[in-house]
mmCIF file of N, CA and C in Angstrom:
data_model
loop_
_atom_site.group_PDB
_atom_site.id
_atom_site.type_symbol
_atom_site.label_atom_id
_atom_site.label_comp_id
_atom_site.label_asym_id
_atom_site.label_seq_id
_atom_site.Cartn_x
_atom_site.Cartn_y
_atom_site.Cartn_z
ATOM 1 N N PHE A 22 -9.404 -52.787 -117.040
ATOM 2 C CA PHE A 22 -9.209 -54.190 -116.766
ATOM 3 C C PHE A 22 -9.439 -54.521 -115.299
ATOM 4 N N GLY A 23 -8.857 -53.724 -114.401
ATOM 5 C CA GLY A 23 -8.973 -54.003 -112.964
ATOM 6 C C GLY A 23 -10.411 -54.010 -112.492
ATOM 7 N N THR A 24 -11.204 -53.039 -112.934
ATOM 8 C CA THR A 24 -12.598 -52.965 -112.512
ATOM 9 C C THR A 24 -13.378 -54.157 -113.041
ATOM 10 N N ILE A 25 -13.132 -54.534 -114.256
ATOM 11 C CA ILE A 25 -13.847 -55.671 -114.833
ATOM 12 C C ILE A 25 -13.463 -56.954 -114.106
ATOM 13 N N ALA A 26 -12.200 -57.101 -113.762
ATOM 14 C CA ALA A 26 -11.752 -58.296 -113.047
ATOM 15 C C ALA A 26 -12.400 -58.376 -111.671
ATOM 16 N N LEU A 27 -12.529 -57.234 -110.992
ATOM 17 C CA LEU A 27 -13.162 -57.241 -109.673
ATOM 18 C C LEU A 27 -14.646 -57.558 -109.775
ATOM 19 N N LEU A 28 -15.292 -57.064 -110.799
ATOM 20 C CA LEU A 28 -16.718 -57.329 -110.961
ATOM 21 C C LEU A 28 -16.994 -58.786 -111.285
ATOM 22 N N ARG A 29 -16.039 -59.441 -111.925
ATOM 23 C CA ARG A 29 -16.222 -60.847 -112.307
ATOM 24 C C ARG A 29 -15.581 -61.813 -111.320
ATOM 25 N N ALA A 30 -15.000 -61.291 -110.240
ATOM 26 C CA ALA A 30 -14.338 -62.162 -109.251
ATOM 27 C C ALA A 30 -15.381 -63.023 -108.548
ATOM 28 N N PRO A 31 -15.063 -64.281 -108.306
ATOM 29 C CA PRO A 31 -16.019 -65.151 -107.614
ATOM 30 C C PRO A 31 -16.210 -64.685 -106.168
ATOM 31 N N ASP A 32 -17.380 -64.997 -105.617
ATOM 32 C CA ASP A 32 -17.647 -64.666 -104.216
ATOM 33 C C ASP A 32 -16.669 -65.414 -103.332
ATOM 34 N N PRO A 33 -16.230 -64.762 -102.255
ATOM 35 C CA PRO A 33 -15.310 -65.470 -101.354
ATOM 36 C C PRO A 33 -16.014 -66.653 -100.704
ATOM 37 N N THR A 34 -15.269 -67.716 -100.534
ATOM 38 C CA THR A 34 -15.824 -68.888 -99.852
ATOM 39 C C THR A 34 -15.427 -68.837 -98.399
ATOM 40 N N PRO A 35 -16.317 -69.289 -97.516
ATOM 41 C CA PRO A 35 -15.964 -69.242 -96.099
ATOM 42 C C PRO A 35 -14.784 -70.156 -95.803
ATOM 43 N N SER A 36 -13.891 -69.668 -95.005
ATOM 44 C CA SER A 36 -12.718 -70.431 -94.605
ATOM 45 C C SER A 36 -13.056 -71.223 -93.361
ATOM 46 N N SER A 37 -12.498 -72.387 -93.247
ATOM 47 C CA SER A 37 -12.758 -73.195 -92.050
ATOM 48 C C SER A 37 -12.093 -72.592 -90.825
ATOM 49 N N THR A 38 -11.164 -71.642 -91.037
ATOM 50 C CA THR A 38 -10.489 -71.039 -89.895
ATOM 51 C C THR A 38 -11.007 -69.650 -89.575
ATOM 52 N N SER A 39 -11.953 -69.137 -90.368
ATOM 53 C CA SER A 39 -12.444 -67.792 -90.082
ATOM 54 C C SER A 39 -13.318 -67.819 -88.837
ATOM 55 N N VAL A 40 -13.312 -66.718 -88.110
ATOM 56 C CA VAL A 40 -14.081 -66.606 -86.886
ATOM 57 C C VAL A 40 -15.258 -65.691 -87.144
ATOM 58 N N THR A 41 -16.435 -66.209 -86.873
ATOM 59 C CA THR A 41 -17.639 -65.402 -87.007
ATOM 60 C C THR A 41 -18.367 -65.419 -85.681
ATOM 61 N N ALA A 42 -19.356 -64.579 -85.557
ATOM 62 C CA ALA A 42 -20.098 -64.487 -84.302
ATOM 63 C C ALA A 42 -20.722 -65.823 -83.929
ATOM 64 N N GLU A 43 -21.114 -66.620 -84.913
ATOM 65 C CA GLU A 43 -21.749 -67.888 -84.576
ATOM 66 C C GLU A 43 -20.748 -68.920 -84.048
ATOM 67 N N HIS A 44 -19.450 -68.667 -84.241
ATOM 68 C CA HIS A 44 -18.431 -69.598 -83.760
ATOM 69 C C HIS A 44 -17.795 -69.169 -82.440
ATOM 70 N N ILE A 45 -18.150 -68.023 -81.954
ATOM 71 C CA ILE A 45 -17.593 -67.545 -80.696
ATOM 72 C C ILE A 45 -18.470 -68.043 -79.556
ATOM 73 N N THR A 46 -17.852 -68.678 -78.596
ATOM 74 C CA THR A 46 -18.608 -69.130 -77.436
ATOM 75 C C THR A 46 -18.133 -68.362 -76.212
ATOM 76 N N VAL A 47 -19.060 -68.008 -75.394
ATOM 77 C CA VAL A 47 -18.750 -67.287 -74.175
ATOM 78 C C VAL A 47 -19.307 -68.095 -73.019
ATOM 79 N N SER A 48 -18.449 -68.406 -72.083
ATOM 80 C CA SER A 48 -18.904 -69.139 -70.910
ATOM 81 C C SER A 48 -19.676 -68.205 -69.999
ATOM 82 N N PRO A 49 -20.739 -68.717 -69.384
ATOM 83 C CA PRO A 49 -21.447 -67.868 -68.440
ATOM 84 C C PRO A 49 -20.553 -67.592 -67.240
ATOM 85 N N PRO A 50 -20.747 -66.456 -66.581
ATOM 86 C CA PRO A 50 -19.899 -66.164 -65.425
ATOM 87 C C PRO A 50 -20.060 -67.258 -64.367
ATOM 88 N N THR A 51 -18.953 -67.637 -63.798
ATOM 89 C CA THR A 51 -18.980 -68.651 -62.760
ATOM 90 C C THR A 51 -19.192 -67.964 -61.417
ATOM 91 N N VAL A 52 -20.106 -68.502 -60.651
ATOM 92 C CA VAL A 52 -20.397 -67.929 -59.343
ATOM 93 C C VAL A 52 -20.083 -68.950 -58.265
ATOM 94 N N ILE A 53 -19.820 -68.443 -57.104
ATOM 95 C CA ILE A 53 -19.578 -69.311 -55.949
ATOM 96 C C ILE A 53 -20.922 -69.883 -55.522
ATOM 97 N N PRO A 54 -21.039 -71.202 -55.433
ATOM 98 C CA PRO A 54 -22.330 -71.823 -55.152
ATOM 99 C C PRO A 54 -22.730 -71.799 -53.672
ATOM 100 N N LEU A 55 -22.403 -70.714 -52.998
ATOM 101 C CA LEU A 55 -22.791 -70.535 -51.594
ATOM 102 C C LEU A 55 -23.478 -69.181 -51.477
ATOM 103 N N SER A 56 -24.419 -69.083 -50.560
ATOM 104 C CA SER A 56 -25.070 -67.790 -50.329
ATOM 105 C C SER A 56 -24.115 -66.867 -49.578
ATOM 106 N N GLN A 57 -24.448 -65.593 -49.566
ATOM 107 C CA GLN A 57 -23.632 -64.640 -48.808
ATOM 108 C C GLN A 57 -23.595 -65.034 -47.339
ATOM 109 N N ASP A 58 -24.727 -65.482 -46.788
ATOM 110 C CA ASP A 58 -24.755 -65.889 -45.381
ATOM 111 C C ASP A 58 -23.845 -67.088 -45.125
ATOM 112 N N GLU A 59 -23.805 -68.039 -46.080
ATOM 113 C CA GLU A 59 -22.925 -69.198 -45.913
ATOM 114 C C GLU A 59 -21.457 -68.776 -45.951
ATOM 115 N N ILE A 60 -21.139 -67.863 -46.835
ATOM 116 C CA ILE A 60 -19.749 -67.389 -46.910
ATOM 117 C C ILE A 60 -19.388 -66.624 -45.641
ATOM 118 N N LEU A 61 -20.270 -65.739 -45.195
ATOM 119 C CA LEU A 61 -20.005 -64.988 -43.956
ATOM 120 C C LEU A 61 -19.941 -65.927 -42.749
ATOM 121 N N GLY A 62 -20.668 -67.040 -42.784
ATOM 122 C CA GLY A 62 -20.622 -68.026 -41.700
ATOM 123 C C GLY A 62 -19.246 -68.643 -41.533
ATOM 124 N N LEU A 63 -18.446 -68.636 -42.590
ATOM 125 C CA LEU A 63 -17.083 -69.170 -42.496
ATOM 126 C C LEU A 63 -16.219 -68.332 -41.559
ATOM 127 N N LEU A 64 -16.609 -67.082 -41.344
ATOM 128 C CA LEU A 64 -15.823 -66.204 -40.472
ATOM 129 C C LEU A 64 -15.902 -66.643 -39.011
ATOM 130 N N ASP A 65 -16.924 -67.428 -38.672
ATOM 131 C CA ASP A 65 -17.121 -67.879 -37.291
ATOM 132 C C ASP A 65 -16.640 -69.303 -37.059
ATOM 133 N N ARG A 66 -16.025 -69.911 -38.057
ATOM 134 C CA ARG A 66 -15.544 -71.284 -37.937
ATOM 135 C C ARG A 66 -14.035 -71.324 -38.111
ATOM 136 N N THR A 67 -13.445 -72.396 -37.642
ATOM 137 C CA THR A 67 -12.017 -72.622 -37.888
ATOM 138 C C THR A 67 -11.833 -72.895 -39.378
ATOM 139 N N PRO A 68 -10.938 -72.188 -40.045
ATOM 140 C CA PRO A 68 -10.757 -72.394 -41.488
ATOM 141 C C PRO A 68 -10.315 -73.815 -41.822
ATOM 142 N N ASP A 69 -10.908 -74.386 -42.861
ATOM 143 C CA ASP A 69 -10.498 -75.683 -43.394
ATOM 144 C C ASP A 69 -9.753 -75.381 -44.699
ATOM 145 N N TYR A 70 -8.437 -75.259 -44.610
ATOM 146 C CA TYR A 70 -7.608 -74.843 -45.734
ATOM 147 C C TYR A 70 -7.387 -75.926 -46.782
ATOM 148 N N GLY A 71 -7.692 -77.171 -46.443
ATOM 149 C CA GLY A 71 -7.395 -78.252 -47.384
ATOM 150 C C GLY A 71 -5.909 -78.249 -47.687
ATOM 151 N N PRO A 72 -5.512 -78.265 -48.975
ATOM 152 C CA PRO A 72 -4.088 -78.311 -49.323
ATOM 153 C C PRO A 72 -3.337 -77.038 -48.964
ATOM 154 N N PHE A 73 -4.055 -75.997 -48.576
ATOM 155 C CA PHE A 73 -3.391 -74.745 -48.211
ATOM 156 C C PHE A 73 -3.169 -74.635 -46.700
ATOM 157 N N ALA A 74 -3.262 -75.767 -46.007
ATOM 158 C CA ALA A 74 -2.918 -75.791 -44.587
ATOM 159 C C ALA A 74 -1.432 -75.484 -44.412
ATOM 160 N N ASP A 75 -0.649 -75.812 -45.446
ATOM 161 C CA ASP A 75 0.775 -75.477 -45.437
ATOM 162 C C ASP A 75 0.892 -73.966 -45.634
ATOM 163 N N PRO A 76 1.426 -73.231 -44.641
ATOM 164 C CA PRO A 76 1.499 -71.773 -44.747
ATOM 165 C C PRO A 76 2.238 -71.265 -45.985
ATOM 166 N N ALA A 77 3.243 -71.994 -46.445
ATOM 167 C CA ALA A 77 3.987 -71.551 -47.636
ATOM 168 C C ALA A 77 3.115 -71.639 -48.889
ATOM 169 N N ARG A 78 2.332 -72.714 -49.021
ATOM 170 C CA ARG A 78 1.421 -72.844 -50.181
ATOM 171 C C ARG A 78 0.333 -71.784 -50.128
ATOM 172 N N ARG A 79 -0.177 -71.536 -48.929
ATOM 173 C CA ARG A 79 -1.227 -70.516 -48.765
ATOM 174 C C ARG A 79 -0.673 -69.137 -49.116
ATOM 175 N N ALA A 80 0.535 -68.830 -48.656
ATOM 176 C CA ALA A 80 1.163 -67.540 -48.942
ATOM 177 C C ALA A 80 1.400 -67.377 -50.442
ATOM 178 N N SER A 81 1.818 -68.437 -51.121
ATOM 179 C CA SER A 81 2.042 -68.375 -52.559
ATOM 180 C C SER A 81 0.732 -68.102 -53.297
ATOM 181 N N CYS A 82 -0.330 -68.759 -52.888
ATOM 182 C CA CYS A 82 -1.641 -68.553 -53.508
ATOM 183 C C CYS A 82 -2.120 -67.119 -53.291
ATOM 184 N N LEU A 83 -2.013 -66.640 -52.066
ATOM 185 C CA LEU A 83 -2.428 -65.268 -51.768
ATOM 186 C C LEU A 83 -1.639 -64.266 -52.600
ATOM 187 N N SER A 84 -0.368 -64.539 -52.766
ATOM 188 C CA SER A 84 0.483 -63.676 -53.577
ATOM 189 C C SER A 84 -0.009 -63.650 -55.022
ATOM 190 N N GLY A 85 -0.391 -64.802 -55.537
ATOM 191 C CA GLY A 85 -0.926 -64.878 -56.885
ATOM 192 C C GLY A 85 -2.229 -64.105 -57.034
ATOM 193 N N LEU A 86 -3.005 -64.035 -55.965
ATOM 194 C CA LEU A 86 -4.265 -63.289 -55.974
ATOM 195 C C LEU A 86 -4.041 -61.786 -55.807
ATOM 196 N N GLY A 87 -2.794 -61.399 -55.567
ATOM 197 C CA GLY A 87 -2.481 -59.978 -55.441
ATOM 198 C C GLY A 87 -2.456 -59.473 -54.012
ATOM 199 N N TYR A 88 -2.404 -60.389 -53.053
ATOM 200 C CA TYR A 88 -2.354 -60.016 -51.643
ATOM 201 C C TYR A 88 -0.962 -60.278 -51.090
ATOM 202 N N PRO A 89 -0.567 -59.524 -50.071
ATOM 203 C CA PRO A 89 0.704 -59.862 -49.410
ATOM 204 C C PRO A 89 0.618 -61.281 -48.842
ATOM 205 N N ALA A 90 1.743 -61.962 -48.835
ATOM 206 C CA ALA A 90 1.783 -63.341 -48.339
ATOM 207 C C ALA A 90 1.314 -63.454 -46.895
ATOM 208 N N SER A 91 1.429 -62.373 -46.135
ATOM 209 C CA SER A 91 1.044 -62.398 -44.719
ATOM 210 C C SER A 91 -0.438 -62.070 -44.492
ATOM 211 N N THR A 92 -1.224 -61.919 -45.551
ATOM 212 C CA THR A 92 -2.643 -61.591 -45.410
ATOM 213 C C THR A 92 -3.357 -62.678 -44.617
ATOM 214 N N PRO A 93 -4.082 -62.280 -43.558
ATOM 215 C CA PRO A 93 -4.826 -63.296 -42.812
ATOM 216 C C PRO A 93 -6.035 -63.799 -43.605
ATOM 217 N N VAL A 94 -6.208 -65.108 -43.612
ATOM 218 C CA VAL A 94 -7.394 -65.712 -44.223
ATOM 219 C C VAL A 94 -8.435 -65.810 -43.115
ATOM 220 N N LEU A 95 -9.576 -65.174 -43.342
ATOM 221 C CA LEU A 95 -10.621 -65.095 -42.321
ATOM 222 C C LEU A 95 -11.509 -66.330 -42.290
ATOM 223 N N GLY A 96 -11.560 -67.035 -43.390
ATOM 224 C CA GLY A 96 -12.370 -68.247 -43.481
ATOM 225 C C GLY A 96 -11.937 -69.044 -44.692
ATOM 226 N N ALA A 97 -12.152 -70.356 -44.632
ATOM 227 C CA ALA A 97 -11.780 -71.218 -45.752
ATOM 228 C C ALA A 97 -12.524 -72.537 -45.645
ATOM 229 N N ARG A 98 -12.785 -73.125 -46.808
ATOM 230 C CA ARG A 98 -13.373 -74.459 -46.858
ATOM 231 C C ARG A 98 -13.231 -75.022 -48.262
ATOM 232 N N PRO A 99 -13.167 -76.353 -48.361
ATOM 233 C CA PRO A 99 -13.148 -76.969 -49.689
ATOM 234 C C PRO A 99 -14.469 -76.671 -50.406
ATOM 235 N N ILE A 100 -14.402 -76.583 -51.722
ATOM 236 C CA ILE A 100 -15.587 -76.275 -52.527
ATOM 237 C C ILE A 100 -15.406 -76.913 -53.892
ATOM 238 N N GLU A 101 -16.513 -77.157 -54.579
ATOM 239 C CA GLU A 101 -16.457 -77.662 -55.944
ATOM 240 C C GLU A 101 -17.256 -76.721 -56.834
ATOM 241 N N ILE A 102 -16.647 -76.305 -57.929
ATOM 242 C CA ILE A 102 -17.308 -75.403 -58.883
ATOM 243 C C ILE A 102 -17.168 -75.997 -60.267
ATOM 244 N N ASN A 103 -18.302 -76.227 -60.905
ATOM 245 C CA ASN A 103 -18.314 -76.842 -62.241
ATOM 246 C C ASN A 103 -17.509 -78.130 -62.271
ATOM 247 N N ALA A 104 -17.715 -78.960 -61.275
ATOM 248 C CA ALA A 104 -17.050 -80.259 -61.148
ATOM 249 C C ALA A 104 -15.542 -80.150 -60.962
ATOM 250 N N ARG A 105 -15.061 -78.977 -60.591
ATOM 251 C CA ARG A 105 -13.629 -78.792 -60.313
ATOM 252 C C ARG A 105 -13.442 -78.563 -58.821
ATOM 253 N N PRO A 106 -12.621 -79.378 -58.170
ATOM 254 C CA PRO A 106 -12.387 -79.168 -56.744
ATOM 255 C C PRO A 106 -11.535 -77.929 -56.513
ATOM 256 N N GLY A 107 -11.788 -77.279 -55.417
ATOM 257 C CA GLY A 107 -11.028 -76.090 -55.070
ATOM 258 C C GLY A 107 -11.173 -75.771 -53.603
ATOM 259 N N VAL A 108 -10.715 -74.612 -53.228
ATOM 260 C CA VAL A 108 -10.824 -74.129 -51.851
ATOM 261 C C VAL A 108 -11.326 -72.694 -51.914
ATOM 262 N N LEU A 109 -12.284 -72.397 -51.061
ATOM 263 C CA LEU A 109 -12.788 -71.037 -50.945
ATOM 264 C C LEU A 109 -11.989 -70.339 -49.854
ATOM 265 N N LEU A 110 -11.355 -69.226 -50.208
ATOM 266 C CA LEU A 110 -10.580 -68.427 -49.258
ATOM 267 C C LEU A 110 -11.283 -67.088 -49.077
ATOM 268 N N VAL A 111 -11.516 -66.704 -47.836
ATOM 269 C CA VAL A 111 -12.178 -65.433 -47.539
ATOM 270 C C VAL A 111 -11.171 -64.536 -46.839
ATOM 271 N N VAL A 112 -10.972 -63.354 -47.400
ATOM 272 C CA VAL A 112 -10.032 -62.374 -46.842
ATOM 273 C C VAL A 112 -10.758 -61.043 -46.683
ATOM 274 N N ALA A 113 -10.130 -60.115 -45.997
ATOM 275 C CA ALA A 113 -10.713 -58.788 -45.840
ATOM 276 C C ALA A 113 -10.926 -58.167 -47.218
ATOM 277 N N GLY A 114 -12.026 -57.449 -47.373
ATOM 278 C CA GLY A 114 -12.357 -56.846 -48.652
ATOM 279 C C GLY A 114 -11.656 -55.527 -48.881
ATOM 280 N N ASP A 115 -12.044 -54.878 -49.964
ATOM 281 C CA ASP A 115 -11.453 -53.596 -50.323
ATOM 282 C C ASP A 115 -11.881 -52.479 -49.388
ATOM 283 N N THR A 116 -12.980 -52.679 -48.688
ATOM 284 C CA THR A 116 -13.465 -51.693 -47.719
ATOM 285 C C THR A 116 -13.504 -52.359 -46.349
ATOM 286 N N PRO A 117 -13.508 -51.573 -45.282
ATOM 287 C CA PRO A 117 -13.544 -52.177 -43.949
ATOM 288 C C PRO A 117 -14.843 -52.936 -43.668
ATOM 289 N N HIS A 118 -15.858 -52.710 -44.475
ATOM 290 C CA HIS A 118 -17.163 -53.323 -44.217
ATOM 291 C C HIS A 118 -17.480 -54.440 -45.199
ATOM 292 N N GLY A 119 -16.453 -55.090 -45.730
ATOM 293 C CA GLY A 119 -16.690 -56.160 -46.684
ATOM 294 C C GLY A 119 -15.616 -57.220 -46.636
ATOM 295 N N VAL A 120 -15.906 -58.341 -47.278
ATOM 296 C CA VAL A 120 -14.929 -59.415 -47.417
ATOM 297 C C VAL A 120 -14.852 -59.804 -48.887
ATOM 298 N N ALA A 121 -13.740 -60.397 -49.265
ATOM 299 C CA ALA A 121 -13.546 -60.913 -50.613
ATOM 300 C C ALA A 121 -13.449 -62.427 -50.514
ATOM 301 N N ALA A 122 -14.188 -63.116 -51.368
ATOM 302 C CA ALA A 122 -14.169 -64.578 -51.382
ATOM 303 C C ALA A 122 -13.607 -65.037 -52.726
ATOM 304 N N TYR A 123 -12.616 -65.906 -52.673
ATOM 305 C CA TYR A 123 -11.963 -66.432 -53.868
ATOM 306 C C TYR A 123 -12.040 -67.951 -53.845
ATOM 307 N N ALA A 124 -12.613 -68.539 -54.887
ATOM 308 C CA ALA A 124 -12.570 -69.986 -55.063
ATOM 309 C C ALA A 124 -11.401 -70.259 -55.996
ATOM 310 N N VAL A 125 -10.419 -70.985 -55.495
ATOM 311 C CA VAL A 125 -9.202 -71.246 -56.265
ATOM 312 C C VAL A 125 -9.009 -72.746 -56.455
ATOM 313 N N ALA A 126 -8.318 -73.101 -57.525
ATOM 314 C CA ALA A 126 -7.988 -74.496 -57.798
ATOM 315 C C ALA A 126 -7.006 -75.006 -56.745
ATOM 316 N N LEU A 127 -6.936 -76.301 -56.635
ATOM 317 C CA LEU A 127 -6.069 -76.914 -55.624
ATOM 318 C C LEU A 127 -4.589 -76.674 -55.882
ATOM 319 N N ASN A 128 -4.248 -76.256 -57.094
ATOM 320 C CA ASN A 128 -2.844 -75.995 -57.414
ATOM 321 C C ASN A 128 -2.522 -74.504 -57.383
ATOM 322 N N CYS A 129 -3.357 -73.695 -56.752
ATOM 323 C CA CYS A 129 -3.155 -72.248 -56.694
ATOM 324 C C CYS A 129 -1.742 -71.932 -56.191
ATOM 325 N N SER A 130 -1.096 -70.998 -56.925
ATOM 326 C CA SER A 130 0.243 -70.574 -56.533
ATOM 327 C C SER A 130 0.451 -69.154 -57.030
ATOM 328 N N ALA A 131 1.589 -68.593 -56.738
ATOM 329 C CA ALA A 131 1.912 -67.248 -57.204
ATOM 330 C C ALA A 131 1.955 -67.195 -58.735
ATOM 331 N N ALA A 132 2.295 -68.309 -59.375
ATOM 332 C CA ALA A 132 2.399 -68.353 -60.833
ATOM 333 C C ALA A 132 1.044 -68.529 -61.509
ATOM 334 N N ASP A 133 0.124 -69.248 -60.869
ATOM 335 C CA ASP A 133 -1.186 -69.538 -61.464
ATOM 336 C C ASP A 133 -2.182 -69.795 -60.346
ATOM 337 N N THR A 134 -3.131 -68.883 -60.188
ATOM 338 C CA THR A 134 -4.103 -69.032 -59.098
ATOM 339 C C THR A 134 -5.145 -70.091 -59.404
ATOM 340 N N GLY A 135 -5.398 -70.362 -60.664
ATOM 341 C CA GLY A 135 -6.470 -71.289 -60.996
ATOM 342 C C GLY A 135 -7.800 -70.762 -60.466
ATOM 343 N N LEU A 136 -7.985 -69.440 -60.552
ATOM 344 C CA LEU A 136 -9.181 -68.809 -60.005
ATOM 345 C C LEU A 136 -10.425 -69.386 -60.668
ATOM 346 N N LEU A 137 -11.322 -69.938 -59.854
ATOM 347 C CA LEU A 137 -12.562 -70.525 -60.347
ATOM 348 C C LEU A 137 -13.707 -69.521 -60.296
ATOM 349 N N ALA A 138 -13.736 -68.695 -59.271
ATOM 350 C CA ALA A 138 -14.782 -67.673 -59.104
ATOM 351 C C ALA A 138 -14.373 -66.757 -57.963
ATOM 352 N N ASN A 139 -14.944 -65.559 -57.943
ATOM 353 C CA ASN A 139 -14.681 -64.651 -56.821
ATOM 354 C C ASN A 139 -15.849 -63.693 -56.673
ATOM 355 N N THR A 140 -15.974 -63.118 -55.481
ATOM 356 C CA THR A 140 -17.035 -62.153 -55.210
ATOM 357 C C THR A 140 -16.641 -61.290 -54.027
ATOM 358 N N GLN A 141 -17.262 -60.136 -53.945
ATOM 359 C CA GLN A 141 -17.107 -59.230 -52.805
ATOM 360 C C GLN A 141 -18.430 -59.255 -52.046
ATOM 361 N N ILE A 142 -18.376 -59.311 -50.734
ATOM 362 C CA ILE A 142 -19.593 -59.392 -49.927
ATOM 363 C C ILE A 142 -19.523 -58.346 -48.815
ATOM 364 N N PRO A 143 -20.586 -57.550 -48.661
ATOM 365 C CA PRO A 143 -20.604 -56.604 -47.540
ATOM 366 C C PRO A 143 -20.873 -57.349 -46.235
ATOM 367 N N ARG A 144 -20.241 -56.893 -45.180
ATOM 368 C CA ARG A 144 -20.516 -57.476 -43.863
ATOM 369 C C ARG A 144 -21.772 -56.808 -43.302
ATOM 370 N N PRO A 145 -22.573 -57.587 -42.580
ATOM 371 C CA PRO A 145 -23.791 -56.977 -42.005
ATOM 372 C C PRO A 145 -23.482 -55.970 -40.916
#
């Protein structure tokens, strides 16, 4: 009986909640819309922190990014990525010969960085 019932079972109908490869969307990686030279040029200018001019807000954001609150920001400027306003923060990189650039949302904090994009750049 069981085998006959399985052979005569109707084909499954697609569910409106099932996930298939055609329903999965992947966003392209977001990149910082500045060249490496433009980002490195921030190291020679006075940082424009925007809303992170307040040291406590800046420290909270850095903490959320995984840096000690006392990490020096080497460069900063307002930036827009995918029509979202943010601030680009440049800090020392993982190696002595590089920097890390983080584009964060204006509400960046220890609880939520609102990371828009990031990259590592070697220093010349």
